CSV table of C-alpha atoms in Angstrom, one decimal:
chain,number,residue,atom,x,y,z
A,19,MET,CA,2.1,18.6,9.8
A,20,ILE,CA,2.8,22.3,9.9
A,21,ASN,CA,-0.4,24.5,10.3
A,22,THR,CA,0.2,27.5,8.2
A,23,ASP,CA,-0.8,28.1,4.5
A,24,ILE,CA,2.9,28.7,3.4
A,25,TYR,CA,3.5,24.9,4.1
A,26,ASN,CA,0.5,23.7,2.2
A,27,TYR,CA,2.5,21.9,-0.5
A,28,VAL,CA,5.1,20.4,2.1
A,29,ASN,CA,2.1,19.0,4.1
A,30,ILE,CA,0.7,17.3,1.0
A,31,LEU,CA,4.2,15.9,0.0
A,32,ASP,CA,4.7,14.9,3.7
A,33,LYS,CA,1.5,12.8,3.5
A,34,ALA,CA,2.5,11.4,0.2
A,35,ALA,CA,5.9,10.3,1.5
A,36,ASP,CA,4.3,8.8,4.6
A,37,ALA,CA,2.1,6.6,2.2
A,38,ALA,CA,5.2,5.8,0.1
A,39,ASN,CA,7.0,4.6,3.3
A,40,LEU,CA,3.9,2.6,4.4
A,41,ARG,CA,3.9,1.0,1.0
A,42,ASN,CA,7.6,0.1,1.1
A,43,GLN,CA,6.8,-1.7,4.4
A,44,LEU,CA,4.0,-3.6,2.9
A,45,ILE,CA,5.9,-4.6,-0.1
A,46,THR,CA,8.7,-5.9,2.0
A,47,ASN,CA,6.3,-7.7,4.2
A,48,ASN,CA,4.9,-9.3,1.0
A,49,ILE,CA,8.3,-10.4,-0.1
A,50,ALA,CA,9.1,-11.8,3.3
A,51,ASN,CA,5.8,-13.8,3.3
A,52,ALA,CA,6.2,-15.0,-0.3
A,53,SER,CA,6.6,-18.7,1.0
A,54,THR,CA,3.8,-18.4,3.6
A,55,PRO,CA,0.8,-20.6,2.8
A,56,ASN,CA,-2.5,-18.7,2.1
A,57,TYR,CA,-0.8,-15.3,2.5
A,58,LYS,CA,-2.4,-12.6,0.4
A,59,ARG,CA,-0.3,-9.6,-0.7
A,60,LYS,CA,-1.1,-6.2,0.9
A,61,ASP,CA,-1.0,-2.8,-0.7
A,62,ILE,CA,-2.2,0.8,-0.2
A,63,ASN,CA,-4.6,3.2,-1.9
A,64,PHE,CA,-3.3,6.7,-1.8
A,65,GLU,CA,-3.0,8.1,-5.2
A,66,SER,CA,-6.6,8.0,-6.0
A,67,ILE,CA,-7.4,9.4,-2.6
A,68,LEU,CA,-5.2,12.4,-3.3
A,69,GLN,CA,-6.5,12.8,-6.8
A,70,ALA,CA,-10.1,12.8,-5.6
A,71,GLU,CA,-9.2,15.3,-2.8
A,72,LEU,CA,-7.4,17.7,-5.3
A,73,ALA,CA,-10.1,17.5,-8.0
A,74,GLY,CA,-12.7,20.1,-8.7
A,75,GLU,CA,-10.6,23.3,-8.0
A,76,LYS,CA,-9.5,25.8,-10.7
A,77,THR,CA,-5.9,26.1,-9.6
A,78,LEU,CA,-3.4,23.8,-8.0
A,79,GLN,CA,-3.1,26.3,-5.1
A,80,ALA,CA,-6.8,26.1,-4.4
A,81,ALA,CA,-6.8,22.3,-4.6
A,82,VAL,CA,-3.8,22.0,-2.2
A,83,SER,CA,-5.3,24.6,0.2
A,84,LYS,CA,-8.6,22.6,0.2
A,85,ALA,CA,-6.7,19.3,0.8
A,86,ASN,CA,-4.9,20.9,3.7
A,87,TYR,CA,-8.3,21.8,5.5
A,88,ASP,CA,-8.4,18.3,6.7
A,89,LEU,CA,-5.2,16.2,6.1
A,90,SER,CA,-6.6,13.1,7.8
A,91,VAL,CA,-8.7,12.4,4.7
A,92,LEU,CA,-5.4,11.7,2.9
A,93,ASP,CA,-4.6,8.8,5.1
A,94,PRO,CA,-3.7,5.7,3.0
A,95,GLN,CA,-6.0,2.8,3.1
A,96,VAL,CA,-4.4,-0.7,3.4
A,97,PHE,CA,-6.1,-3.4,1.4
A,98,THR,CA,-5.5,-7.1,0.5
A,99,ASP,CA,-4.9,-7.4,-3.2
A,100,ASN,CA,-6.7,-10.0,-5.1
A,101,SER,CA,-7.7,-11.9,-2.1
A,102,SER,CA,-9.4,-14.6,-4.2
A,103,LEU,CA,-6.4,-15.0,-6.6
A,104,SER,CA,-3.6,-17.5,-5.9
A,105,TYR,CA,-0.5,-18.1,-8.0
A,106,ARG,CA,0.2,-21.5,-6.3
A,107,LEU,CA,-1.4,-24.4,-4.8
A,108,ASP,CA,-0.7,-23.1,-1.3
A,109,GLY,CA,-3.0,-20.2,-1.7
A,110,ASN,CA,-0.2,-17.5,-1.8
A,111,ASN,CA,-0.7,-14.8,-4.3
A,112,VAL,CA,2.7,-13.1,-3.9
A,113,ASP,CA,5.0,-12.8,-7.0
A,114,ILE,CA,8.6,-12.0,-6.1
A,115,ALA,CA,9.4,-10.3,-9.4
A,116,THR,CA,6.3,-8.2,-9.3
A,117,GLU,CA,7.0,-7.3,-5.7
A,118,GLU,CA,10.6,-6.2,-6.5
A,119,ALA,CA,9.3,-4.1,-9.4
A,120,TYR,CA,6.8,-2.3,-7.1
A,121,LEU,CA,9.5,-1.9,-4.6
A,122,ALA,CA,11.9,-0.2,-7.0
A,123,GLU,CA,9.2,2.0,-8.3
A,124,ASN,CA,8.1,2.9,-4.9
A,125,THR,CA,11.7,3.6,-3.8
A,126,ILE,CA,12.0,6.2,-6.7
A,127,LYS,CA,8.8,7.7,-5.8
A,128,TYR,CA,9.7,8.0,-2.1
A,129,ASN,CA,13.1,9.6,-3.0
A,130,THR,CA,11.4,12.0,-5.5
A,131,LEU,CA,9.0,13.1,-2.7
A,132,VAL,CA,11.7,13.8,-0.3
A,133,ASP,CA,13.7,15.7,-2.9
A,134,LEU,CA,10.7,17.9,-3.7
A,135,MET,CA,10.2,18.6,0.0
A,136,ASN,CA,13.9,19.6,0.3
A,137,GLN,CA,13.4,21.8,-2.7
A,138,GLU,CA,10.4,23.4,-1.2
A,139,PHE,CA,12.4,24.2,2.0
A,140,GLY,CA,15.1,25.5,-0.1
A,141,ARG,CA,12.9,28.1,-1.7
A,142,TYR,CA,11.8,29.2,1.8
A,143,GLU,CA,15.4,29.6,2.9
A,144,THR,CA,16.2,31.6,-0.3
A,145,VAL,CA,13.3,34.0,0.6
A,146,LEU,CA,14.3,34.3,4.1
A,147,LYS,CA,18.0,34.9,3.3
A,148,SER,CA,17.0,37.6,0.7
A,149,GLY,CA,14.7,39.3,3.1
A,150,SER,CA,17.4,40.0,5.6
């Protein structure tokens, strides 16, 4: 986390990338435990936390500035998904095909977030070069 207003967008993108990385770990753990009796899949809640934090402001810049005031509120929450649901008689609720789809989706999201951060730093670099 970089503590200056110029990096507000990067800080939010960084938190989102960290959440995507954590989700990637949880999904791969779910896949690894697909045959473990009574294992329940895990996931995170981040997007709704981010939406709630950004809501209520008139501009995106104001919303991002508000969210940067305390970035710890953007920490993802890990939860057990459908803990009472089981797909099999052994009590496990992991569906490999679904997890693989989530993994592909999450990988695209993570790569997009990293690309957005690189673009933002590229803008800063352009400004710094043009100023000298």
